[in-house]
Structures are given as C-alpha cells and as structure tokens.
Amino acid sequence: MLEVRDISKSFGDFQAVDSVNFSANKGEVLGFLGPNGAGKSTTMKMITGFLNSSSGDAIVCGASVNEKPLEAQSNIGYVPENAPLYEEMYVREFLEFISKMRSLDSNKISSRIDDIIKMCSLKEVEFQKIETLSKGYKRRVSLAQSLVHDPKVLILDEPTDGLDPNQKHDVRKLIKKLSKEKCILISTHILEEVEEVCDRCIIIGEGKKLFEGTPKELKDKSEKGRIQDVFRVITTGESMQGVAV
Amino acid sequence: MMAQVTKELMIKEFKSYFKTPLGYVFLVIFLFGIGYLTFEPGRGSFFYMREASMSAFFRYIPWMFLFLIPAVSMKLWAEERKSGSIELLLTMPITVKQAVIAKFLASWGFIGLALLGTTPMIFTVGYLGNPDFGVITLGYLASFLMAGALLAVGGFFSALTKNQVVSFILTVVACFVLIMAGSPPILEFISTLLPKYFVDLFESLSVLNHFDSIERGVFSLSNFWFFSVTIFFWLFGSIVLLNENKAN
Ligand SMILES: Nc1ncnc2c1ncn2[C@@H]1O[C@H](COP(=O)(O)OP(=O)(O)OP(=O)(O)O)[C@@H](O)[C@H]1O
Ligand SMILES: [Mg+2]
C-alpha cells in the first residue's frame, strides 16, 4: 500500500534524506525512528506530497506522489509534526471543513463526524474554539482530522508527543485498533511505543536508513534486552558492551 | 467550473474574516473613513462640488485601498506558513493553484462586501439630484477591479514572508508604486534613468490611470485587460513562489 523508492531530499548542498527505501502493507504499523534531525519529518512530507523529493518516489495505493499527487493524497491521512490546525475554528466546524475538502458526501458528513468525535474522545470540546484547547486535545483533533475520509494510509508524525501517560495510552490503543484496516507509518522518539504498537520499525540517521526489522529483532541485539542501547549503538556508531549490531 | 475544493476553501477563507476582529475593524474603518473623506467640508469634497455625482467618493477610493487592502491580504499565506497549517492544507487533494485562486477570491469577495456597504451613498446622491447611474456603476466596477489587482499583489507578498507585518509593509509600498506609476514626479524620475520607451511602459502600468478612466465613465477593453493581466500576473507569481518556499 505504501512503497517508498529511493527517496532523497537535499536543501542546498545539505542532504537531509538520502535514498531511503521501505514499504508497508495493510494491517501493518511501521515505526519510524531516528535522532533529532535524522530526516523523519522530511521523508513524511515527501510521502504526503507537501515537499517535492529531489529524487525517488513514493507510491501510495498504486498512485505515484510525483505523477498523481492528488490521487495519492486522497488516500492519505496525515498528522503533521506539532499538529498545526486552524486555531480560530471550532472543533466540529473544523472537521466539517476537512470533510468537505476531502469531498465526503454532504449528507454523510454529519454522522461521519459524530463517529470520529467519539473515536477520538472529543465530545466535550466539540463546540470549543481550537485555540482554547489543551495540547492533548489539539493532538486528538489533528488525529481526528486525518481520519475523516477513512484513508487507507496514515502518516503520523510524533502523534503522542506532549501527551500525558493516559492520553498516550489512549492514542496507542486507537492506533492499534485502526491498524487492522490501514497501513500506518508512525514516527516517534518513545522506544516503548515501538514495542507496543509497531509490527516493524525503521531507524534512520543523517538521512540514511540504518536498520529495518521487527522490534523484537532490535531488542535481541542487546543481551540485556535494552532497546535504547541498541538505538544508541545504531545511530551513533559507538560500541557498547553486550550490544552487537 | 470551479472545483469543489476551491469553493470550500474560498468559503472557509471568506468566513475567517469574521472570526477575528480584523473583518469588523476593516469594515468600520473603511465605511466611516470613506464617508468622512467624501463629505468632509474641504476642497473637492461632495458638498463643495455642488453636483449629484459620486466622483468625490471615487477619488478617495484608491487612497483608502492603499492602506486597507494590504491589511486584508497580509494574512492570506503568511499566517498559514507561520502556524504550519499550510502543511495541512496542501496535503489535502488541492493544488497550489486552486488554493491561491480560492484565497484570492475570498479576499476579493470581502472587499466586494465592503463596497456594497457604501451603496447608501447612491441613494443619497439619487435623492439630491439626477446622477448618471451608468457612471456610478462603472465607478464601482473600477473600484472592484482595482481592489482585485491590489489584492493579487498583496497575496504575492503574503506568500513571500511568514511575517504579516512585513507582508503589510511590502504590499503598501508595491501598491503605492503601482498607483503612482503614472504620476509626473515618478515619470520624471524614471525618464532620467531610462529611455522614453520604458517611461511609456511605466505610465501604462499605472493602476490609477486605468481606474480614473473607467471611473470617469470611459470604459475600454484595454482597462479591463489591464486589470485582468495584473491579477493574473501576480497570482501566477504567488503560485510559483509558494511551490518554491511553502516548506521553509
Ligand atoms: N526547509 C528546510 N531547509 C533547510 N533544511 C531543512 C529544511 N527542513 C528540514 N531541514 C533539515 O533537514 C534535517 C532533517 O529534518 P527533519 O525535520 O526531517 O528531522 P526529524 O528526523 O523529523 O527530526 P525531529 O526528530 O527533531 O523531528 C534537519 O537537519 C533540518 O535542519
Ligand atoms: Mg520531525
């Protein structure tokens, strides 16, 4: 469903993403890891068609982002980094706007939004202005926004960043529930999250893919089963006792 | 036909003027300002001219627009880029071109509404005498077309920067140059630097000259083309610019 082919991005002579390859299928949650500045968000921006890649392509449900961006985009739900929203709108009004932009049938919009509001636990703030919401609610509105058109592919850029432990739990539960029907790419800095929700994960560093495999494979590289040690060894290149990569 | 996404974005953008005080502040200042300037008992004002026409009103329109249009256009893209919501917008199935057109039309519609708010003037003039309603209609058409041209310029400068104040200032300067392009001091200045051909070219780019000629009741196709081409040119510039710098 999602196939990323040798995608690269350079800003001037700085290579932010360097020939990254991966693919993911329906029912799969793919974790996207890497230190700050590794190129995760940049890769996601290229997949969603916001940024043009310098070379390479991403295929979303058979449509090339380079050649048929609108078709690819209509199959993607996207939560951008920091979850930007139209702050002056009310939650429900905002979701209605997104539904219309996503060309939902106008007589189905209302019931669809009811479902989404329930799914993302937004009932209490339905008629509140977005700018007055707490960070956690804003994240959930952003998640809700990505789901209105029931996309086949979900691209989530640090969706649990800044959430309290309970909300993190809820969002992970929701992601797991959604994953049965969708293909999900999720970037995160929380390694437990990878073990909890991801079927597979990719680690990138300085724009290059450094690892691809299951969280278990990652964990088994450390004798003590400490996933953060493995992450450190892979991304910094330094050696550590009891960790073999 | 306009695509559905373009229409939906346009509606949302139009409504957004009434979600912040900006829309109301603009309407109040515009309506009171133009009313005051028109009826103010100074030279060239409505009463002084002793005729049932709206020429006093239309004479001040370009100068009201010079400061108020940039206030309407400054947020179009700058705000969206600053908050990052542009990432949300442009990853929906909408092209940059559609988005630029939608936002431009929304702002143009808003100015159209402001101009509609001045129509009581027509009744006043009609009550006081026998104005030429054809000339008045052309005056409104000229004002609306000029607003479109200046908004297209403003949209371009809003796409150029993330900072709304910078966008405002650049738009005021650019609009001033466009409005004044045909004025003697500027033409004289240019003729010291450039050959006559460029002076003529510059004069023909003057928004004010084209505005005046329509507003005086002489509507020629060349005026219409001038505004259409100006709008097209700056919208095209915005599209190119956004494709380049939307992610920065
Ligand atoms: N528009 C841009 N112009 C220049 N450089 C950029 C631009 N956008 C990103 N970069 C650079 O590309 C690199 C990758 O950035 P990116 O945002 O993709 O990292 P990331 O993996 O998402 O990091 P984080 O975990 O901090 O979110 C960084 O060094 C960043 O400075
Ligand atoms: Mg990032």
Coordinates of C-alpha atoms and ligand atoms in Angstrom, one line a residue:
Chain A
M1 CA 0.0 0.0 0.0
L2 CA 2.8 2.3 0.8
E3 CA 6.1 2.0 -1.1
V4 CA 8.9 4.4 -0.8
R5 CA 11.5 4.1 -3.5
D6 CA 15.0 5.6 -3.1
I7 CA 13.6 8.9 -1.9
S8 CA 16.1 11.7 -1.4
K9 CA 15.9 15.3 -0.4
S10 CA 18.6 17.9 -0.4
F11 CA 18.3 21.5 0.9
G12 CA 21.1 23.3 -1.0
D13 CA 24.1 21.1 -0.6
F14 CA 22.7 19.6 2.7
Q15 CA 21.4 16.1 2.1
A16 CA 18.5 15.7 4.6
V17 CA 17.2 12.4 3.2
D18 CA 19.5 10.0 1.3
S19 CA 17.9 7.2 -0.8
V20 CA 15.5 5.8 1.7
N21 CA 13.6 2.7 0.8
F22 CA 10.8 0.9 2.5
S23 CA 7.3 -0.4 2.1
A24 CA 4.4 -1.2 4.3
N25 CA 1.2 -3.2 3.8
K26 CA -2.4 -3.1 5.0
G27 CA -2.6 -4.2 8.6
E28 CA 0.9 -3.1 9.4
V29 CA 2.2 -0.4 11.7
L30 CA 5.6 0.8 10.7
G31 CA 7.7 2.7 13.3
F32 CA 9.9 5.4 12.0
L33 CA 12.8 6.1 14.4
G34 CA 15.9 8.3 14.4
P35 CA 17.6 11.0 16.3
N36 CA 16.5 14.7 16.0
G37 CA 17.3 16.0 12.5
A38 CA 17.5 12.5 11.1
G39 CA 15.1 13.3 8.3
K40 CA 11.9 11.6 9.5
S41 CA 9.6 14.6 9.1
T42 CA 11.2 15.5 5.8
T43 CA 10.6 11.9 4.5
M44 CA 7.0 12.1 5.7
K45 CA 6.5 15.5 4.0
M46 CA 7.7 14.0 0.7
I47 CA 5.3 11.0 1.0
T48 CA 2.4 13.3 1.6
G49 CA 3.3 15.4 -1.4
F50 CA 4.0 18.5 0.7
L51 CA 7.6 18.6 -0.3
N52 CA 8.9 17.6 -3.7
S53 CA 11.6 15.0 -3.5
S54 CA 14.9 15.7 -5.1
S55 CA 14.9 12.2 -6.5
G56 CA 12.9 9.0 -5.9
D57 CA 9.2 8.5 -5.5
A58 CA 6.6 7.2 -3.1
I59 CA 3.7 5.0 -4.3
V60 CA 0.5 5.3 -2.2
C61 CA -2.2 2.7 -3.1
G62 CA -0.8 2.5 -6.6
A63 CA -0.5 6.2 -7.3
S64 CA 2.8 7.9 -7.6
V65 CA 3.2 11.1 -5.5
N66 CA 5.3 12.6 -8.2
E67 CA 2.9 11.9 -11.0
K68 CA -0.5 11.8 -9.4
P69 CA -0.2 13.8 -6.2
L70 CA -3.9 14.4 -5.8
E71 CA -4.8 10.7 -6.1
A72 CA -2.0 9.7 -3.7
Q73 CA -3.1 12.5 -1.2
S74 CA -6.7 11.4 -1.3
N75 CA -5.6 8.0 0.2
I76 CA -3.5 9.5 2.9
G77 CA -4.4 10.8 6.4
Y78 CA -1.6 13.0 7.8
V79 CA -0.8 14.3 11.2
P80 CA 2.0 16.8 10.6
E81 CA 4.7 17.5 13.2
N82 CA 3.3 19.7 16.0
A83 CA -0.2 19.2 14.8
P84 CA -0.9 22.5 13.2
L85 CA -4.6 23.4 13.0
Y86 CA -6.9 26.4 12.1
E87 CA -6.9 27.8 15.5
E88 CA -9.8 30.2 15.0
M89 CA -12.2 27.5 14.1
Y90 CA -14.4 25.4 16.3
V91 CA -13.6 21.7 16.6
R92 CA -16.7 20.5 14.8
E93 CA -16.6 23.2 12.2
F94 CA -13.0 22.4 11.5
L95 CA -13.8 18.7 11.0
E96 CA -16.7 19.7 8.7
F97 CA -14.3 21.8 6.7
I98 CA -11.9 19.0 6.3
S99 CA -14.7 16.6 5.3
K100 CA -15.7 19.0 2.6
M101 CA -12.2 19.4 1.4
R102 CA -11.9 15.6 1.3
S103 CA -15.1 15.5 -0.9
L104 CA -17.2 13.5 1.5
D105 CA -20.8 13.1 0.6
S106 CA -22.6 16.1 2.1
N107 CA -25.4 14.1 3.7
K108 CA -22.9 11.7 5.3
I109 CA -20.7 14.3 6.8
S110 CA -22.6 14.8 10.0
S111 CA -22.8 11.2 11.0
R112 CA -19.2 10.6 10.0
I113 CA -18.0 13.4 12.2
D114 CA -20.1 12.1 15.1
D115 CA -18.2 8.8 14.7
I116 CA -14.8 10.5 14.6
I117 CA -15.6 12.7 17.6
K118 CA -16.5 9.6 19.5
M119 CA -13.5 7.6 18.3
C120 CA -11.1 10.4 19.3
S121 CA -13.0 11.3 22.6
L122 CA -13.7 14.9 21.5
K123 CA -17.3 15.1 22.6
E124 CA -16.6 17.5 25.5
V125 CA -14.9 20.1 23.2
E126 CA -17.0 19.7 20.1
F127 CA -18.1 23.3 20.1
Q128 CA -15.0 24.8 21.6
K129 CA -12.5 27.0 19.7
I130 CA -9.4 25.1 18.8
E131 CA -7.1 27.9 20.1
T132 CA -8.5 27.4 23.6
L133 CA -7.9 23.6 23.7
S134 CA -5.1 21.9 25.7
K135 CA -2.2 20.4 23.8
G136 CA -3.6 16.9 24.3
Y137 CA -6.9 17.9 22.7
K138 CA -5.2 19.6 19.9
R139 CA -3.3 16.4 19.1
R140 CA -6.5 14.5 19.1
V141 CA -8.2 17.0 16.8
S142 CA -5.3 16.6 14.5
L143 CA -5.7 12.8 14.6
A144 CA -9.4 13.2 14.0
Q145 CA -8.7 15.4 11.0
S146 CA -6.6 12.7 9.5
L147 CA -9.3 10.1 9.8
V148 CA -12.4 11.8 8.4
H149 CA -12.1 10.3 4.9
D150 CA -11.2 6.9 6.2
P151 CA -7.8 6.8 4.4
K152 CA -6.0 3.6 3.6
V153 CA -2.6 5.0 4.6
L154 CA -2.0 7.0 7.8
I155 CA 1.2 9.1 8.2
L156 CA 1.6 10.2 11.8
D157 CA 4.5 12.5 12.8
E158 CA 5.0 12.1 16.5
P159 CA 1.3 11.9 17.3
T160 CA 1.9 11.2 21.0
D161 CA 4.4 14.0 21.6
G162 CA 3.4 16.1 24.6
L163 CA 0.6 13.9 25.7
D164 CA 0.2 12.7 29.3
P165 CA 0.6 8.9 30.0
N166 CA -3.1 8.3 29.9
Q167 CA -3.6 10.0 26.6
K168 CA -0.6 8.3 25.2
H169 CA -2.2 5.0 26.1
D170 CA -5.5 6.0 24.5
V171 CA -3.9 7.1 21.3
R172 CA -1.8 3.9 21.1
K173 CA -5.0 1.9 21.6
L174 CA -6.7 3.8 18.9
I175 CA -3.7 3.3 16.5
K176 CA -3.8 -0.4 17.2
K177 CA -7.5 -0.6 16.5
L178 CA -7.1 1.3 13.3
S179 CA -4.2 -0.7 12.1
K180 CA -6.3 -3.7 11.2
E181 CA -7.7 -1.9 8.2
K182 CA -4.9 0.5 7.4
C183 CA -1.3 0.9 6.7
I184 CA 0.3 3.2 9.3
L185 CA 3.6 5.0 9.4
I186 CA 4.4 6.5 12.7
S187 CA 7.4 8.4 13.8
T188 CA 8.3 8.6 17.5
H189 CA 11.1 9.1 20.0
I190 CA 9.5 6.8 22.5
L191 CA 11.0 3.4 22.2
E192 CA 8.5 1.6 24.4
E193 CA 5.9 2.9 22.0
V194 CA 7.6 1.0 19.2
E195 CA 7.5 -2.3 21.1
E196 CA 3.9 -1.7 22.0
V197 CA 2.3 -0.7 18.7
C198 CA 4.7 -1.3 15.8
D199 CA 5.0 -4.5 13.8
R200 CA 8.2 -3.4 12.2
C201 CA 10.5 -0.4 12.5
I202 CA 13.0 1.5 10.6
I203 CA 15.8 3.6 12.0
I204 CA 17.3 6.4 10.1
G205 CA 20.2 8.6 10.9
E206 CA 21.6 11.6 8.9
G207 CA 19.1 10.8 6.2
K208 CA 20.2 7.2 5.6
K209 CA 18.3 4.0 6.6
L210 CA 20.4 2.2 9.2
F211 CA 18.1 -0.6 10.3
E212 CA 14.9 -2.3 9.3
G213 CA 13.3 -5.2 11.2
T214 CA 10.9 -6.1 14.0
P215 CA 11.1 -4.5 17.4
K216 CA 12.0 -7.9 18.7
E217 CA 15.0 -8.2 16.4
L218 CA 16.0 -4.8 17.6
K219 CA 15.7 -5.8 21.2
D220 CA 17.5 -9.1 20.8
K221 CA 20.6 -7.3 19.7
S222 CA 21.2 -6.4 23.3
E223 CA 22.0 -9.1 25.8
K224 CA 20.0 -7.2 28.4
G225 CA 17.2 -6.6 26.1
R226 CA 17.6 -2.8 26.4
I227 CA 16.2 -1.3 23.2
Q228 CA 17.6 2.1 24.0
D229 CA 21.2 0.7 24.0
V230 CA 20.7 -0.8 20.6
F231 CA 19.2 2.5 19.3
R232 CA 22.2 4.3 20.6
V233 CA 24.7 2.0 19.1
I234 CA 23.0 2.1 15.7
T235 CA 22.6 5.8 15.5
T236 CA 25.8 7.0 17.0
G237 CA 28.1 4.2 15.7
E238 CA 29.8 3.9 19.1
S239 CA 30.3 0.4 20.6
M240 CA 28.8 -0.8 23.8
Q241 CA 29.3 -3.9 25.8
G242 CA 26.6 -6.6 25.3
V243 CA 25.2 -5.0 22.2
A244 CA 26.0 -6.4 18.8
V245 CA 24.6 -4.8 15.7
Chain B
M1 CA -16.5 25.4 -13.4
M2 CA -14.8 25.8 -10.1
A3 CA -13.6 22.6 -8.4
Q4 CA -15.4 21.7 -5.2
V5 CA -12.2 22.0 -3.1
T6 CA -11.6 25.5 -4.4
K7 CA -15.1 26.5 -3.5
E8 CA -15.0 25.0 0.0
L9 CA -11.6 26.7 0.7
M10 CA -13.0 30.0 -0.6
I11 CA -16.0 29.8 1.7
K12 CA -13.9 29.0 4.7
E13 CA -11.4 31.8 4.0
F14 CA -14.3 34.3 3.5
K15 CA -15.8 33.3 6.8
S16 CA -12.4 33.6 8.5
Y17 CA -12.6 37.4 8.1
F18 CA -15.4 37.4 10.6
K19 CA -13.7 35.1 13.1
T20 CA -11.3 37.7 14.2
P21 CA -11.8 41.4 14.8
L22 CA -10.0 42.1 11.6
G23 CA -13.0 41.9 9.3
Y24 CA -15.1 44.2 11.5
V25 CA -12.4 46.7 12.2
F26 CA -11.8 46.8 8.4
L27 CA -15.4 47.4 7.6
V28 CA -15.9 50.1 10.2
I29 CA -12.7 52.0 9.3
F30 CA -13.4 51.7 5.6
L31 CA -17.1 52.8 5.8
F32 CA -16.5 55.6 8.2
G33 CA -13.3 56.7 6.6
I34 CA -14.7 56.9 3.1
G35 CA -17.8 58.6 4.4
Y36 CA -15.8 61.2 6.2
L37 CA -13.4 61.9 3.3
T38 CA -16.3 62.2 0.9
F39 CA -18.5 64.5 3.0
E40 CA -15.7 66.3 4.8
P41 CA -16.2 70.0 4.1
G42 CA -12.8 70.6 2.4
R43 CA -11.7 71.1 -1.2
G44 CA -13.0 68.7 -3.7
S45 CA -15.5 67.2 -1.3
F46 CA -19.0 66.2 -2.0
F47 CA -20.7 69.5 -1.0
Y48 CA -18.1 71.7 -2.5
M49 CA -18.6 70.3 -5.9
R50 CA -22.3 71.0 -5.9
E51 CA -23.2 68.2 -8.2
A52 CA -25.1 65.0 -7.8
S53 CA -22.3 62.6 -8.6
M54 CA -20.1 60.3 -6.6
S55 CA -16.8 61.5 -8.0
A56 CA -15.7 62.8 -4.6
F57 CA -16.2 59.3 -3.3
F58 CA -14.4 57.5 -6.0
R59 CA -11.5 59.9 -5.9
Y60 CA -10.7 58.7 -2.3
I61 CA -11.1 55.0 -3.0
P62 CA -7.6 54.4 -4.2
W63 CA -6.1 56.0 -1.1
M64 CA -8.4 54.1 1.2
F65 CA -7.4 50.9 -0.6
L66 CA -3.7 51.7 -0.4
F67 CA -3.7 51.1 3.4
L68 CA -6.7 48.8 3.8
I69 CA -6.1 46.2 1.1
P70 CA -2.8 45.2 2.5
A71 CA -4.5 44.6 5.8
V72 CA -6.9 42.2 4.2
S73 CA -4.3 40.4 2.1
M74 CA -1.4 40.2 4.6
K75 CA -2.7 37.1 6.4
L76 CA -3.6 35.1 3.3
W77 CA -0.4 33.0 3.3
A78 CA 1.9 34.4 5.9
E79 CA -0.3 33.2 8.7
E80 CA -0.7 29.8 7.2
R81 CA 3.0 29.4 6.8
K82 CA 3.8 30.7 10.2
S83 CA 1.4 28.3 12.0
G84 CA 2.3 25.4 9.8
S85 CA -1.3 24.8 8.8
I86 CA -0.1 25.2 5.2
E87 CA 1.1 21.6 5.6
L88 CA -2.4 20.5 6.4
L89 CA -3.9 22.5 3.5
L90 CA -1.5 21.4 0.8
T91 CA -1.5 17.7 1.7
M92 CA -5.3 17.6 1.1
P93 CA -6.2 16.9 -2.5
I94 CA -5.9 20.5 -3.6
T95 CA -3.3 22.1 -6.0
V96 CA -1.4 25.2 -5.1
K97 CA -3.1 26.9 -8.0
Q98 CA -6.5 26.1 -6.7
A99 CA -5.6 27.2 -3.2
V100 CA -4.2 30.5 -4.5
I101 CA -7.3 31.2 -6.5
A102 CA -9.6 30.3 -3.6
K103 CA -7.9 32.6 -1.2
F104 CA -7.7 35.4 -3.7
L105 CA -11.4 35.1 -4.5
A106 CA -12.3 35.0 -0.8
S107 CA -10.4 38.3 -0.1
W108 CA -11.9 39.9 -3.2
G109 CA -15.4 38.9 -2.1
F110 CA -14.7 40.5 1.2
I111 CA -13.8 43.8 -0.4
G112 CA -16.8 43.4 -2.6
L113 CA -18.9 43.3 0.5
A114 CA -17.2 46.4 1.8
L115 CA -18.0 48.2 -1.4
L116 CA -21.6 47.0 -1.1
G117 CA -21.7 48.6 2.3
T118 CA -21.2 52.0 0.6
T119 CA -24.3 51.8 -1.6
P120 CA -26.4 54.1 0.7
M121 CA -24.3 56.8 -1.0
I122 CA -26.0 56.1 -4.2
F123 CA -29.4 56.7 -2.7
T124 CA -28.2 59.9 -1.1
V125 CA -27.0 61.2 -4.4
G126 CA -30.1 59.9 -6.2
Y127 CA -32.3 61.8 -3.6
L128 CA -30.3 65.0 -4.0
G129 CA -30.3 65.2 -7.8
N130 CA -30.2 63.2 -11.0
P131 CA -26.8 61.4 -11.1
D132 CA -25.6 59.4 -14.1
F133 CA -26.2 55.9 -12.7
G134 CA -24.1 54.4 -15.6
V135 CA -21.1 56.4 -14.4
I136 CA -21.7 55.3 -10.8
T137 CA -21.9 51.6 -11.9
L138 CA -18.7 52.0 -13.8
G139 CA -17.1 53.6 -10.8
Y140 CA -18.0 50.6 -8.6
L141 CA -16.7 48.3 -11.3
A142 CA -13.4 50.2 -11.5
S143 CA -13.1 50.1 -7.7
F144 CA -13.7 46.4 -7.6
L145 CA -11.3 45.7 -10.4
M146 CA -8.6 47.8 -8.7
A147 CA -9.2 46.0 -5.4
G148 CA -8.6 42.7 -7.3
A149 CA -5.3 43.9 -8.7
L150 CA -4.1 45.2 -5.3
L151 CA -5.2 42.0 -3.5
A152 CA -3.3 39.9 -6.0
V153 CA -0.2 42.0 -5.3
G154 CA -0.9 41.6 -1.5
G155 CA -1.4 37.8 -1.9
F156 CA 2.0 37.6 -3.5
F157 CA 3.8 39.5 -0.7
S158 CA 1.9 37.4 1.8
A159 CA 3.3 34.3 0.2
L160 CA 6.8 35.8 0.2
T161 CA 7.1 36.1 4.0
K162 CA 5.9 34.4 7.2
N163 CA 5.7 37.7 8.9
Q164 CA 2.4 39.5 8.4
V165 CA 3.8 43.0 9.3
V166 CA 6.5 42.6 6.7
S167 CA 3.8 41.4 4.2
F168 CA 1.7 44.5 5.0
I169 CA 4.6 47.0 4.5
L170 CA 5.8 45.4 1.3
T171 CA 2.3 45.5 -0.1
V172 CA 1.7 49.1 0.8
V173 CA 5.0 50.1 -0.9
A174 CA 4.2 48.0 -4.0
C175 CA 0.7 49.3 -4.2
F176 CA 1.9 52.8 -3.8
V177 CA 4.3 52.4 -6.7
L178 CA 1.6 50.8 -8.9
I179 CA -1.0 53.5 -8.1
M180 CA 1.5 56.3 -8.6
A181 CA 3.3 54.8 -11.6
G182 CA 1.6 57.4 -13.9
S183 CA 2.2 60.5 -11.8
P184 CA 4.5 63.2 -13.1
P185 CA 7.2 63.1 -10.3
I186 CA 7.7 59.4 -10.7
L187 CA 7.7 59.5 -14.5
E188 CA 10.2 62.4 -14.4
F189 CA 12.4 60.4 -12.1
I190 CA 12.3 57.4 -14.4
S191 CA 12.9 59.4 -17.5
T192 CA 16.3 60.5 -16.0
L193 CA 17.3 56.8 -15.8
L194 CA 15.6 55.0 -18.7
P195 CA 14.7 55.6 -22.3
K196 CA 11.3 57.0 -23.3
Y197 CA 10.0 53.6 -24.2
F198 CA 10.2 52.5 -20.5
V199 CA 8.6 55.7 -19.4
D200 CA 5.6 55.0 -21.6
L201 CA 5.5 51.4 -20.4
F202 CA 5.6 52.5 -16.8
E203 CA 2.9 55.0 -17.4
S204 CA 0.7 52.3 -18.9
L205 CA 1.1 50.2 -15.8
S206 CA -0.4 52.9 -13.6
V207 CA -3.4 51.5 -11.7
L208 CA -4.6 55.0 -11.1
N209 CA -4.8 56.0 -14.7
H210 CA -6.8 52.9 -15.6
F211 CA -9.0 53.4 -12.6
D212 CA -9.6 57.1 -13.4
S213 CA -10.5 56.4 -17.0
I214 CA -13.2 53.8 -16.0
E215 CA -14.4 55.9 -13.2
R216 CA -14.9 58.9 -15.5
G217 CA -17.3 56.8 -17.5
V218 CA -14.9 55.7 -20.3
F219 CA -14.7 52.0 -20.1
S220 CA -12.5 50.5 -22.7
L221 CA -11.4 46.9 -23.2
S222 CA -7.8 47.9 -22.6
N223 CA -8.7 48.9 -19.0
F224 CA -10.4 45.6 -18.4
W225 CA -7.4 43.8 -19.9
F226 CA -5.0 45.8 -17.8
F227 CA -6.7 44.7 -14.5
S228 CA -7.1 41.1 -15.7
V229 CA -3.5 40.8 -16.7
T230 CA -2.3 42.4 -13.5
I231 CA -4.3 40.0 -11.4
F232 CA -3.2 37.0 -13.5
F233 CA 0.4 38.0 -13.3
W234 CA 0.6 38.4 -9.5
L235 CA -1.5 35.2 -8.9
F236 CA 0.9 33.3 -11.1
G237 CA 3.8 34.8 -9.2
S238 CA 2.2 33.6 -5.9
I239 CA 1.8 30.1 -7.3
V240 CA 5.5 29.9 -8.4
L241 CA 6.6 31.4 -5.1
L242 CA 4.6 29.0 -3.0
N243 CA 5.8 26.0 -4.9
E244 CA 9.3 27.1 -4.1
N245 CA 9.1 28.2 -0.5
K246 CA 6.0 26.6 1.1
A247 CA 8.1 24.4 3.3
N248 CA 10.6 26.9 4.5
Ligands
LIG1 N1 13.2 23.7 4.7 C1 14.4 23.3 5.1 N2 15.5 23.9 4.7 C2 16.8 23.5 5.1 N3 17.0 22.5 5.9 C3 15.9 21.8 6.3 C4 14.6 22.1 6.0 N4 13.7 21.3 6.5 C5 14.5 20.4 7.3 N5 15.8 20.7 7.1 C6 16.9 19.9 7.7 O1 16.8 18.6 7.4 C7 17.1 17.8 8.5 C8 16.1 16.8 8.8 O2 15.0 17.4 9.4 P1 13.7 16.7 9.9 O3 12.7 17.7 10.3 O4 13.2 15.8 8.8 O5 14.2 15.8 11.1 P2 13.4 14.8 12.0 O6 14.0 13.5 11.9 O7 12.0 15.0 11.8 O8 13.8 15.4 13.5 P3 13.0 15.5 14.8 O9 13.0 14.2 15.5 O10 13.7 16.6 15.6 O11 11.6 15.9 14.4 C9 17.5 18.7 9.7 O12 18.9 18.8 9.7 C10 16.8 20.0 9.3 O13 17.6 21.1 9.8
MG2 MG 10.4 15.6 12.9

